[in-house]
Amino acid sequence: MKNTLISLILLLTSLLTANQSHWQGTLGKSRIYLELNCDINKEQEEKNACRFSRYFYESQLQDIVMQSGGEIAKNRYALQVVHSEKIVEEFILTYSHGMLKGTWKSKGKSLKVALKKLKLNDEYDAFEKFRTKFLKFKRKKVEKLKGSKKELVWISEKHSGTSFFRLGNRFSKTSRNKVNPVLDELQNEFSVGTLSCASPFNYGTGMEAIETQLTYLSENLVGLSFFLNYFCGGPYPDFNTRRHLYDLHNGKRYKLEDILTIANMPEKIRELAFKANGMELKAQEKLKDDLQNGGYDPYDLQYWEHVDWRYSKKGIEFFLSFSTAERCYRGDSYFIPFSLLKPYTNKSFPYELGEEE
């Protein structure tokens, strides 16, 4: 599965997805979009079969998740937003002639609802991506890079509050034309992910922070990192860091195997990491949970199967990243200098390892 923010969010929030349907229309005078999380063409035997349905206002785009909901009579549905065990919003909708009609109630206020089918493609995240066309961006500030005349232009998105940079003055026209569209797509993804990150227990986004950093810059390459801290309704809050390396001449994102050619990559990276950090590569007994490294054994090869990495001026830093029963876990990082990596350089990688920033 593609490793995107939306993927992570959907794993936490979409529990019943096989028979969803999507709707558009009005709640009072406001335009809304609804994802009904049950099969509208089938009588629901379970009382709470439509729980975790969700909707958003076109004016706001932030998901509101309905903790409970189901069919209360044939073709008649009740959907409730429940916070602190109290119903704060309720839809009563009747399905007839291809439409959902009824009322919405909250705090003693009642408004009419009229919805018709919204045709989306079959992608699992179509409802999330649909709101992309409503995103609104504006220029926020210009940052001049230290030790360089190059500029980054920061762009903010109105509804999600995300802020991302684009390549600005002193970057070549080719670099701007190739890399900025990639950054456009990334900000779209993170904006939609923020707006889709919602808990059934409260309003607003569960995306507590998205931090974007420039981690590497040369005449040929640019490195970025994105730190995400979020709670989208799963059992635990979580966090995630993504690190990208792009070619300034063609916009290509490099994978580790584009840079290094190594047979048995996890085992060799572990060996080089231990060598660079003065650790003996030999069998060790399992480390106890109360040790400072967090209760995992870095000598165990399984923890090296999916390492993240960051390209730098003098080498590559590798980050252990793996899942536990509770949350994603970030283990230690290991820096390997290019002096150890150069023998494994991929012949098709167009640049010298360790070029000056």
mmCIF file of C-alpha atoms in Angstrom:
data_model
loop_
_atom_site.group_PDB
_atom_site.id
_atom_site.type_symbol
_atom_site.label_atom_id
_atom_site.label_comp_id
_atom_site.label_asym_id
_atom_site.label_seq_id
_atom_site.Cartn_x
_atom_site.Cartn_y
_atom_site.Cartn_z
ATOM 1 C CA MET A 1 0.000 0.000 0.000
ATOM 2 C CA LYS A 2 1.233 3.434 -0.829
ATOM 3 C CA ASN A 3 2.757 4.996 2.257
ATOM 4 C CA THR A 4 0.784 8.196 2.513
ATOM 5 C CA LEU A 5 -0.711 10.132 5.365
ATOM 6 C CA ILE A 6 -4.166 9.319 4.067
ATOM 7 C CA SER A 7 -3.320 5.608 4.207
ATOM 8 C CA LEU A 8 -2.367 5.912 7.870
ATOM 9 C CA ILE A 9 -5.514 7.815 8.719
ATOM 10 C CA LEU A 10 -7.808 5.396 6.942
ATOM 11 C CA LEU A 11 -6.295 2.464 8.799
ATOM 12 C CA LEU A 12 -7.390 4.171 12.017
ATOM 13 C CA THR A 13 -10.777 5.564 11.044
ATOM 14 C CA SER A 14 -12.344 3.396 8.327
ATOM 15 C CA LEU A 15 -13.564 0.259 10.026
ATOM 16 C CA LEU A 16 -16.462 -0.598 7.734
ATOM 17 C CA THR A 17 -15.726 0.277 4.133
ATOM 18 C CA ALA A 18 -17.111 -2.400 1.839
ATOM 19 C CA ASN A 19 -20.554 -0.854 1.275
ATOM 20 C CA GLN A 20 -20.106 2.863 1.740
ATOM 21 C CA SER A 21 -22.042 5.355 -0.344
ATOM 22 C CA HIS A 22 -21.398 9.056 -0.872
ATOM 23 C CA TRP A 23 -23.869 11.919 -0.939
ATOM 24 C CA GLN A 24 -23.965 15.642 -1.656
ATOM 25 C CA GLY A 25 -26.558 18.301 -1.009
ATOM 26 C CA THR A 26 -27.703 20.786 1.584
ATOM 27 C CA LEU A 27 -28.056 21.037 5.330
ATOM 28 C CA GLY A 28 -30.156 24.144 5.724
ATOM 29 C CA LYS A 29 -28.398 26.616 3.422
ATOM 30 C CA SER A 30 -24.995 24.951 3.737
ATOM 31 C CA ARG A 31 -23.566 22.507 1.210
ATOM 32 C CA ILE A 32 -22.387 19.244 2.747
ATOM 33 C CA TYR A 33 -20.910 15.928 1.654
ATOM 34 C CA LEU A 34 -21.714 12.696 3.478
ATOM 35 C CA GLU A 35 -20.119 9.259 3.555
ATOM 36 C CA LEU A 36 -22.712 6.723 4.726
ATOM 37 C CA ASN A 37 -20.854 3.785 6.228
ATOM 38 C CA CYS A 38 -23.387 1.040 5.486
ATOM 39 C CA ASP A 39 -25.181 -0.532 2.525
ATOM 40 C CA ILE A 40 -28.200 1.581 1.716
ATOM 41 C CA ASN A 41 -29.585 -1.110 -0.598
ATOM 42 C CA LYS A 42 -29.673 -3.738 2.124
ATOM 43 C CA GLU A 43 -31.741 -3.936 5.289
ATOM 44 C CA GLN A 44 -29.421 -3.511 8.276
ATOM 45 C CA GLU A 45 -29.687 -6.245 10.871
ATOM 46 C CA GLU A 46 -27.246 -4.616 13.268
ATOM 47 C CA LYS A 47 -28.619 -1.661 15.219
ATOM 48 C CA ASN A 48 -25.419 0.383 14.902
ATOM 49 C CA ALA A 49 -24.466 -0.715 11.378
ATOM 50 C CA CYS A 50 -23.873 2.821 10.062
ATOM 51 C CA ARG A 51 -21.534 3.960 12.833
ATOM 52 C CA PHE A 52 -18.506 6.000 11.807
ATOM 53 C CA SER A 53 -20.324 7.649 8.943
ATOM 54 C CA ARG A 54 -18.962 11.142 8.441
ATOM 55 C CA TYR A 55 -19.645 14.406 6.687
ATOM 56 C CA PHE A 56 -18.071 17.768 6.022
ATOM 57 C CA TYR A 57 -19.223 21.257 5.101
ATOM 58 C CA GLU A 58 -17.961 22.665 1.816
ATOM 59 C CA SER A 59 -17.127 25.865 3.685
ATOM 60 C CA GLN A 60 -14.886 24.063 6.206
ATOM 61 C CA LEU A 61 -13.857 20.651 4.750
ATOM 62 C CA GLN A 62 -13.106 19.117 8.175
ATOM 63 C CA ASP A 63 -14.620 15.671 8.727
ATOM 64 C CA ILE A 64 -17.208 15.274 11.471
ATOM 65 C CA VAL A 65 -17.507 11.628 12.505
ATOM 66 C CA MET A 66 -20.751 10.084 13.706
ATOM 67 C CA GLN A 67 -20.020 7.675 16.530
ATOM 68 C CA SER A 68 -23.315 5.857 16.190
ATOM 69 C CA GLY A 69 -25.910 5.308 13.518
ATOM 70 C CA GLY A 70 -28.144 2.741 11.895
ATOM 71 C CA GLU A 71 -31.441 1.915 10.263
ATOM 72 C CA ILE A 72 -34.312 2.646 12.647
ATOM 73 C CA ALA A 73 -37.024 1.566 10.194
ATOM 74 C CA LYS A 74 -37.056 0.387 6.601
ATOM 75 C CA ASN A 75 -35.097 2.968 4.556
ATOM 76 C CA ARG A 76 -34.974 5.307 7.550
ATOM 77 C CA TYR A 77 -31.676 6.129 9.233
ATOM 78 C CA ALA A 78 -30.542 7.871 12.408
ATOM 79 C CA LEU A 79 -26.948 9.109 12.560
ATOM 80 C CA GLN A 80 -25.555 10.688 15.724
ATOM 81 C CA VAL A 81 -22.489 12.731 16.587
ATOM 82 C CA VAL A 82 -21.788 11.726 20.194
ATOM 83 C CA HIS A 83 -19.310 13.534 22.453
ATOM 84 C CA SER A 84 -18.854 12.704 26.149
ATOM 85 C CA GLU A 85 -21.772 10.258 25.889
ATOM 86 C CA LYS A 86 -24.124 13.037 24.749
ATOM 87 C CA ILE A 87 -25.751 13.369 21.322
ATOM 88 C CA VAL A 88 -24.628 16.752 19.990
ATOM 89 C CA GLU A 89 -25.911 16.299 16.423
ATOM 90 C CA GLU A 90 -28.444 13.944 14.893
ATOM 91 C CA PHE A 91 -29.534 13.236 11.334
ATOM 92 C CA ILE A 92 -32.860 11.516 10.679
ATOM 93 C CA LEU A 93 -32.871 10.610 6.978
ATOM 94 C CA THR A 94 -35.234 8.677 4.730
ATOM 95 C CA TYR A 95 -34.038 6.984 1.551
ATOM 96 C CA SER A 96 -36.541 7.333 -1.287
ATOM 97 C CA HIS A 97 -36.299 7.690 -5.070
ATOM 98 C CA GLY A 98 -32.515 7.748 -4.960
ATOM 99 C CA MET A 99 -32.304 10.572 -2.398
ATOM 100 C CA LEU A 100 -31.744 10.977 1.322
ATOM 101 C CA LYS A 101 -34.063 13.550 2.888
ATOM 102 C CA GLY A 102 -34.853 14.494 6.441
ATOM 103 C CA THR A 103 -33.691 16.698 9.284
ATOM 104 C CA TRP A 104 -30.573 17.586 11.225
ATOM 105 C CA LYS A 105 -30.874 18.605 14.878
ATOM 106 C CA SER A 106 -28.406 20.201 17.277
ATOM 107 C CA LYS A 107 -28.865 22.280 20.435
ATOM 108 C CA GLY A 108 -32.588 22.642 19.846
ATOM 109 C CA LYS A 109 -32.118 23.758 16.240
ATOM 110 C CA SER A 110 -33.622 21.792 13.346
ATOM 111 C CA LEU A 111 -32.718 22.148 9.655
ATOM 112 C CA LYS A 112 -33.829 20.316 6.540
ATOM 113 C CA VAL A 113 -31.419 17.967 4.764
ATOM 114 C CA ALA A 114 -31.612 16.936 1.105
ATOM 115 C CA LEU A 115 -28.902 14.764 -0.435
ATOM 116 C CA LYS A 116 -28.363 13.031 -3.754
ATOM 117 C CA LYS A 117 -25.790 10.440 -4.758
ATOM 118 C CA LEU A 118 -22.228 11.662 -5.292
ATOM 119 C CA LYS A 119 -20.406 9.620 -7.901
ATOM 120 C CA LEU A 120 -16.781 8.992 -6.961
ATOM 121 C CA ASN A 121 -14.204 6.634 -8.402
ATOM 122 C CA ASP A 122 -13.403 3.309 -6.773
ATOM 123 C CA GLU A 123 -10.231 4.455 -5.013
ATOM 124 C CA TYR A 124 -10.319 3.684 -1.295
ATOM 125 C CA ASP A 125 -9.561 7.326 -0.456
ATOM 126 C CA ALA A 126 -11.847 8.947 -3.047
ATOM 127 C CA PHE A 127 -13.947 10.773 -0.422
ATOM 128 C CA GLU A 128 -10.789 12.274 1.064
ATOM 129 C CA LYS A 129 -9.325 13.317 -2.267
ATOM 130 C CA PHE A 130 -12.635 14.751 -3.478
ATOM 131 C CA ARG A 131 -12.206 17.814 -1.261
ATOM 132 C CA THR A 132 -8.873 18.681 -2.899
ATOM 133 C CA LYS A 133 -10.674 20.944 -5.365
ATOM 134 C CA PHE A 134 -11.961 23.062 -2.459
ATOM 135 C CA LEU A 135 -8.529 23.740 -0.937
ATOM 136 C CA LYS A 136 -7.447 27.390 -0.870
ATOM 137 C CA PHE A 137 -3.802 28.452 -0.843
ATOM 138 C CA LYS A 138 -2.074 31.761 -0.267
ATOM 139 C CA ARG A 139 1.506 32.976 -0.077
ATOM 140 C CA LYS A 140 2.590 33.296 3.550
ATOM 141 C CA LYS A 141 6.247 34.387 3.676
ATOM 142 C CA VAL A 142 9.601 34.218 1.896
ATOM 143 C CA GLU A 143 12.563 32.609 3.664
ATOM 144 C CA LYS A 144 16.115 33.376 2.572
ATOM 145 C CA LEU A 145 18.398 30.409 3.148
ATOM 146 C CA LYS A 146 21.466 31.039 5.287
ATOM 147 C CA GLY A 147 24.717 31.009 3.360
ATOM 148 C CA SER A 148 22.842 31.127 0.089
ATOM 149 C CA LYS A 149 20.899 33.607 -1.989
ATOM 150 C CA LYS A 150 18.223 31.008 -2.658
ATOM 151 C CA GLU A 151 14.711 31.567 -1.342
ATOM 152 C CA LEU A 152 11.885 29.357 -0.142
ATOM 153 C CA VAL A 153 8.317 30.587 -0.583
ATOM 154 C CA TRP A 154 5.983 29.332 2.161
ATOM 155 C CA ILE A 155 2.384 28.601 1.160
ATOM 156 C CA SER A 156 -0.468 28.082 3.644
ATOM 157 C CA GLU A 157 -3.786 26.303 3.098
ATOM 158 C CA LYS A 158 -6.856 28.000 4.577
ATOM 159 C CA HIS A 159 -8.940 25.076 5.855
ATOM 160 C CA SER A 160 -6.265 22.724 7.182
ATOM 161 C CA GLY A 161 -3.680 25.283 8.279
ATOM 162 C CA THR A 162 -0.868 23.331 6.633
ATOM 163 C CA SER A 163 2.185 25.332 5.611
ATOM 164 C CA PHE A 164 4.664 24.094 2.993
ATOM 165 C CA PHE A 165 7.467 25.717 1.079
ATOM 166 C CA ARG A 166 8.125 25.951 -2.653
ATOM 167 C CA LEU A 167 11.411 26.658 -4.382
ATOM 168 C CA GLY A 168 11.696 30.391 -5.056
ATOM 169 C CA ASN A 169 14.181 32.895 -6.432
ATOM 170 C CA ARG A 170 17.746 31.781 -7.215
ATOM 171 C CA PHE A 171 16.607 28.230 -7.870
ATOM 172 C CA SER A 172 16.730 27.531 -11.589
ATOM 173 C CA LYS A 173 13.545 27.673 -13.622
ATOM 174 C CA THR A 174 13.991 23.977 -14.359
ATOM 175 C CA SER A 175 14.171 23.147 -10.640
ATOM 176 C CA ARG A 176 11.081 25.203 -9.881
ATOM 177 C CA ASN A 177 9.149 23.645 -12.767
ATOM 178 C CA LYS A 178 10.123 20.086 -11.821
ATOM 179 C CA VAL A 179 10.091 20.122 -8.022
ATOM 180 C CA ASN A 180 7.337 22.607 -7.132
ATOM 181 C CA PRO A 181 4.541 20.495 -8.705
ATOM 182 C CA VAL A 182 5.718 17.620 -6.494
ATOM 183 C CA LEU A 183 5.529 19.914 -3.460
ATOM 184 C CA ASP A 184 2.057 21.018 -4.591
ATOM 185 C CA GLU A 185 0.902 17.394 -4.492
ATOM 186 C CA LEU A 186 2.491 16.829 -1.096
ATOM 187 C CA GLN A 187 0.714 19.819 0.405
ATOM 188 C CA ASN A 188 -2.554 18.641 -1.139
ATOM 189 C CA GLU A 189 -2.007 15.233 0.434
ATOM 190 C CA PHE A 190 -1.169 16.574 3.887
ATOM 191 C CA SER A 191 -3.991 19.133 3.775
ATOM 192 C CA VAL A 192 -6.559 16.495 2.869
ATOM 193 C CA GLY A 193 -5.047 14.150 5.443
ATOM 194 C CA THR A 194 -5.397 16.799 8.143
ATOM 195 C CA LEU A 195 -9.025 17.427 7.223
ATOM 196 C CA SER A 196 -9.788 13.692 7.115
ATOM 197 C CA CYS A 197 -8.135 13.062 10.477
ATOM 198 C CA ALA A 198 -11.060 13.182 12.875
ATOM 199 C CA SER A 199 -12.149 11.411 16.017
ATOM 200 C CA PRO A 200 -15.724 10.305 16.768
ATOM 201 C CA PHE A 201 -15.229 11.702 20.263
ATOM 202 C CA ASN A 202 -14.693 15.397 19.500
ATOM 203 C CA TYR A 203 -14.700 18.060 16.792
ATOM 204 C CA GLY A 204 -11.735 19.325 14.844
ATOM 205 C CA THR A 205 -8.693 17.702 13.387
ATOM 206 C CA GLY A 206 -6.619 15.185 15.269
ATOM 207 C CA MET A 207 -3.542 16.378 13.407
ATOM 208 C CA GLU A 208 -1.661 18.092 16.195
ATOM 209 C CA ALA A 209 1.385 19.064 14.135
ATOM 210 C CA ILE A 210 2.998 18.837 10.727
ATOM 211 C CA GLU A 211 6.561 20.129 10.703
ATOM 212 C CA THR A 212 8.314 20.562 7.362
ATOM 213 C CA GLN A 213 12.083 20.979 7.117
ATOM 214 C CA LEU A 214 14.702 21.372 4.431
ATOM 215 C CA THR A 215 17.329 18.783 5.408
ATOM 216 C CA TYR A 216 19.745 18.838 2.465
ATOM 217 C CA LEU A 217 20.502 21.115 -0.461
ATOM 218 C CA SER A 218 23.126 20.986 -3.193
ATOM 219 C CA GLU A 219 23.189 22.012 -6.830
ATOM 220 C CA ASN A 220 21.649 18.665 -7.715
ATOM 221 C CA LEU A 221 19.626 17.378 -4.765
ATOM 222 C CA VAL A 222 17.138 18.624 -2.196
ATOM 223 C CA GLY A 223 16.174 16.708 0.940
ATOM 224 C CA LEU A 224 12.948 17.230 2.912
ATOM 225 C CA SER A 225 11.483 15.804 6.098
ATOM 226 C CA PHE A 226 7.918 15.857 7.411
ATOM 227 C CA PHE A 227 7.103 15.114 11.052
ATOM 228 C CA LEU A 228 3.463 14.269 11.794
ATOM 229 C CA ASN A 229 1.848 14.067 15.224
ATOM 230 C CA TYR A 230 -1.762 12.908 15.091
ATOM 231 C CA PHE A 231 -4.682 11.195 16.795
ATOM 232 C CA CYS A 232 -7.387 10.237 14.329
ATOM 233 C CA GLY A 233 -9.654 8.199 16.563
ATOM 234 C CA GLY A 234 -7.622 5.023 17.023
ATOM 235 C CA PRO A 235 -6.674 3.577 20.405
ATOM 236 C CA TYR A 236 -3.521 5.695 20.743
ATOM 237 C CA PRO A 237 -2.038 8.959 19.469
ATOM 238 C CA ASP A 238 0.738 8.396 16.981
ATOM 239 C CA PHE A 239 3.498 10.100 15.039
ATOM 240 C CA ASN A 240 5.331 9.563 11.797
ATOM 241 C CA THR A 241 8.340 11.040 10.011
ATOM 242 C CA ARG A 242 8.776 10.950 6.255
ATOM 243 C CA ARG A 243 12.042 11.824 4.556
ATOM 244 C CA HIS A 244 12.357 12.507 0.830
ATOM 245 C CA LEU A 245 15.269 13.186 -1.515
ATOM 246 C CA TYR A 246 14.562 14.812 -4.897
ATOM 247 C CA ASP A 247 16.586 15.551 -8.001
ATOM 248 C CA LEU A 248 16.539 19.293 -8.710
ATOM 249 C CA HIS A 249 16.912 18.694 -12.455
ATOM 250 C CA ASN A 250 14.007 16.328 -13.074
ATOM 251 C CA GLY A 251 11.926 16.121 -9.879
ATOM 252 C CA LYS A 252 12.644 12.422 -9.353
ATOM 253 C CA ARG A 253 12.331 11.091 -5.828
ATOM 254 C CA TYR A 254 15.214 8.764 -5.042
ATOM 255 C CA LYS A 255 14.758 5.487 -3.207
ATOM 256 C CA LEU A 256 17.605 3.943 -1.231
ATOM 257 C CA GLU A 257 18.134 1.314 -3.928
ATOM 258 C CA ASP A 258 18.589 4.120 -6.473
ATOM 259 C CA ILE A 259 21.642 5.252 -4.499
ATOM 260 C CA LEU A 260 23.059 1.978 -3.180
ATOM 261 C CA THR A 261 23.260 -1.474 -4.725
ATOM 262 C CA ILE A 262 23.563 -3.997 -1.914
ATOM 263 C CA ALA A 263 22.609 -7.653 -1.820
ATOM 264 C CA ASN A 264 20.795 -8.514 1.423
ATOM 265 C CA MET A 265 20.300 -4.792 2.096
ATOM 266 C CA PRO A 266 18.960 -5.001 5.710
ATOM 267 C CA GLU A 267 21.795 -7.259 6.876
ATOM 268 C CA LYS A 268 24.514 -5.184 5.195
ATOM 269 C CA ILE A 269 23.135 -1.864 6.444
ATOM 270 C CA ARG A 270 23.072 -3.271 9.969
ATOM 271 C CA GLU A 271 26.670 -4.454 9.599
ATOM 272 C CA LEU A 272 27.871 -1.078 8.290
ATOM 273 C CA ALA A 273 25.882 0.807 10.939
ATOM 274 C CA PHE A 274 27.442 -1.201 13.748
ATOM 275 C CA LYS A 275 30.907 -0.818 12.230
ATOM 276 C CA ALA A 276 30.488 2.954 11.942
ATOM 277 C CA ASN A 277 29.285 3.206 15.530
ATOM 278 C CA GLY A 278 31.819 0.880 17.159
ATOM 279 C CA MET A 279 29.359 -1.914 17.941
ATOM 280 C CA GLU A 280 30.225 -5.582 17.746
ATOM 281 C CA LEU A 281 28.176 -7.552 15.254
ATOM 282 C CA LYS A 282 27.434 -10.751 17.113
ATOM 283 C CA ALA A 283 24.486 -12.491 18.682
ATOM 284 C CA GLN A 284 23.186 -10.743 21.785
ATOM 285 C CA GLU A 285 20.620 -11.908 24.300
ATOM 286 C CA LYS A 286 17.312 -10.105 24.183
ATOM 287 C CA LEU A 287 17.328 -6.667 25.749
ATOM 288 C CA LYS A 288 14.807 -6.075 28.518
ATOM 289 C CA ASP A 289 11.900 -3.696 28.189
ATOM 290 C CA ASP A 290 13.236 -1.347 30.844
ATOM 291 C CA LEU A 291 16.459 -0.575 28.953
ATOM 292 C CA GLN A 292 16.889 2.915 27.596
ATOM 293 C CA ASN A 293 16.673 1.838 23.959
ATOM 294 C CA GLY A 294 12.966 1.200 24.398
ATOM 295 C CA GLY A 295 12.799 -2.539 24.777
ATOM 296 C CA TYR A 296 13.857 -3.731 21.313
ATOM 297 C CA ASP A 297 17.014 -5.566 20.308
ATOM 298 C CA PRO A 298 18.921 -3.663 17.587
ATOM 299 C CA TYR A 299 20.888 -6.840 16.838
ATOM 300 C CA ASP A 300 17.659 -8.513 15.679
ATOM 301 C CA LEU A 301 17.551 -8.262 11.880
ATOM 302 C CA GLN A 302 13.764 -7.824 11.764
ATOM 303 C CA TYR A 303 14.139 -4.237 12.970
ATOM 304 C CA TRP A 304 16.280 -3.410 9.942
ATOM 305 C CA GLU A 305 13.775 -4.592 7.356
ATOM 306 C CA HIS A 306 12.098 -1.191 6.886
ATOM 307 C CA VAL A 307 14.607 1.487 7.840
ATOM 308 C CA ASP A 308 14.010 5.115 6.995
ATOM 309 C CA TRP A 309 16.976 7.229 5.904
ATOM 310 C CA ARG A 310 18.213 10.794 5.509
ATOM 311 C CA TYR A 311 20.841 11.873 2.982
ATOM 312 C CA SER A 312 23.404 14.380 4.266
ATOM 313 C CA LYS A 313 26.692 15.982 3.286
ATOM 314 C CA LYS A 314 28.903 13.343 4.892
ATOM 315 C CA GLY A 315 26.800 10.207 4.877
ATOM 316 C CA ILE A 316 23.376 8.642 5.298
ATOM 317 C CA GLU A 317 21.579 8.422 8.623
ATOM 318 C CA PHE A 318 19.374 5.354 9.038
ATOM 319 C CA PHE A 319 16.363 5.309 11.359
ATOM 320 C CA LEU A 320 14.847 2.128 12.749
ATOM 321 C CA SER A 321 11.087 2.253 12.317
ATOM 322 C CA PHE A 322 8.655 -0.505 13.230
ATOM 323 C CA SER A 323 5.200 -1.150 14.631
ATOM 324 C CA THR A 324 4.241 -2.396 18.062
ATOM 325 C CA ALA A 325 0.879 -3.416 19.480
ATOM 326 C CA GLU A 326 0.295 0.131 20.675
ATOM 327 C CA ARG A 327 1.763 2.437 18.026
ATOM 328 C CA CYS A 328 4.468 3.008 15.475
ATOM 329 C CA TYR A 329 7.832 2.988 17.192
ATOM 330 C CA ARG A 330 10.920 4.955 16.348
ATOM 331 C CA GLY A 331 14.123 3.278 17.443
ATOM 332 C CA ASP A 332 17.665 4.579 17.387
ATOM 333 C CA SER A 333 19.344 6.184 14.398
ATOM 334 C CA TYR A 334 22.675 5.101 12.948
ATOM 335 C CA PHE A 335 24.924 7.316 10.838
ATOM 336 C CA ILE A 336 27.032 5.632 8.144
ATOM 337 C CA PRO A 337 29.669 7.832 6.457
ATOM 338 C CA PHE A 338 30.040 7.779 2.696
ATOM 339 C CA SER A 339 33.531 6.319 3.138
ATOM 340 C CA LEU A 340 31.821 3.033 4.055
ATOM 341 C CA LEU A 341 28.989 3.358 1.537
ATOM 342 C CA LYS A 342 30.876 4.355 -1.618
ATOM 343 C CA PRO A 343 31.844 0.767 -2.553
ATOM 344 C CA TYR A 344 28.110 0.052 -2.853
ATOM 345 C CA THR A 345 27.159 3.077 -4.969
ATOM 346 C CA ASN A 346 24.549 2.314 -7.610
ATOM 347 C CA LYS A 347 26.240 2.876 -10.971
ATOM 348 C CA SER A 348 23.123 4.565 -12.322
ATOM 349 C CA PHE A 349 23.065 7.187 -9.536
ATOM 350 C CA PRO A 350 24.185 10.311 -11.406
ATOM 351 C CA TYR A 351 26.008 12.123 -8.597
ATOM 352 C CA GLU A 352 29.057 11.628 -6.437
ATOM 353 C CA LEU A 353 28.182 10.587 -2.898
ATOM 354 C CA GLY A 354 28.999 13.379 -0.503
ATOM 355 C CA GLU A 355 28.855 16.272 -2.929
ATOM 356 C CA GLU A 356 29.149 19.625 -1.199
ATOM 357 C CA GLU A 357 25.984 21.299 0.041
#
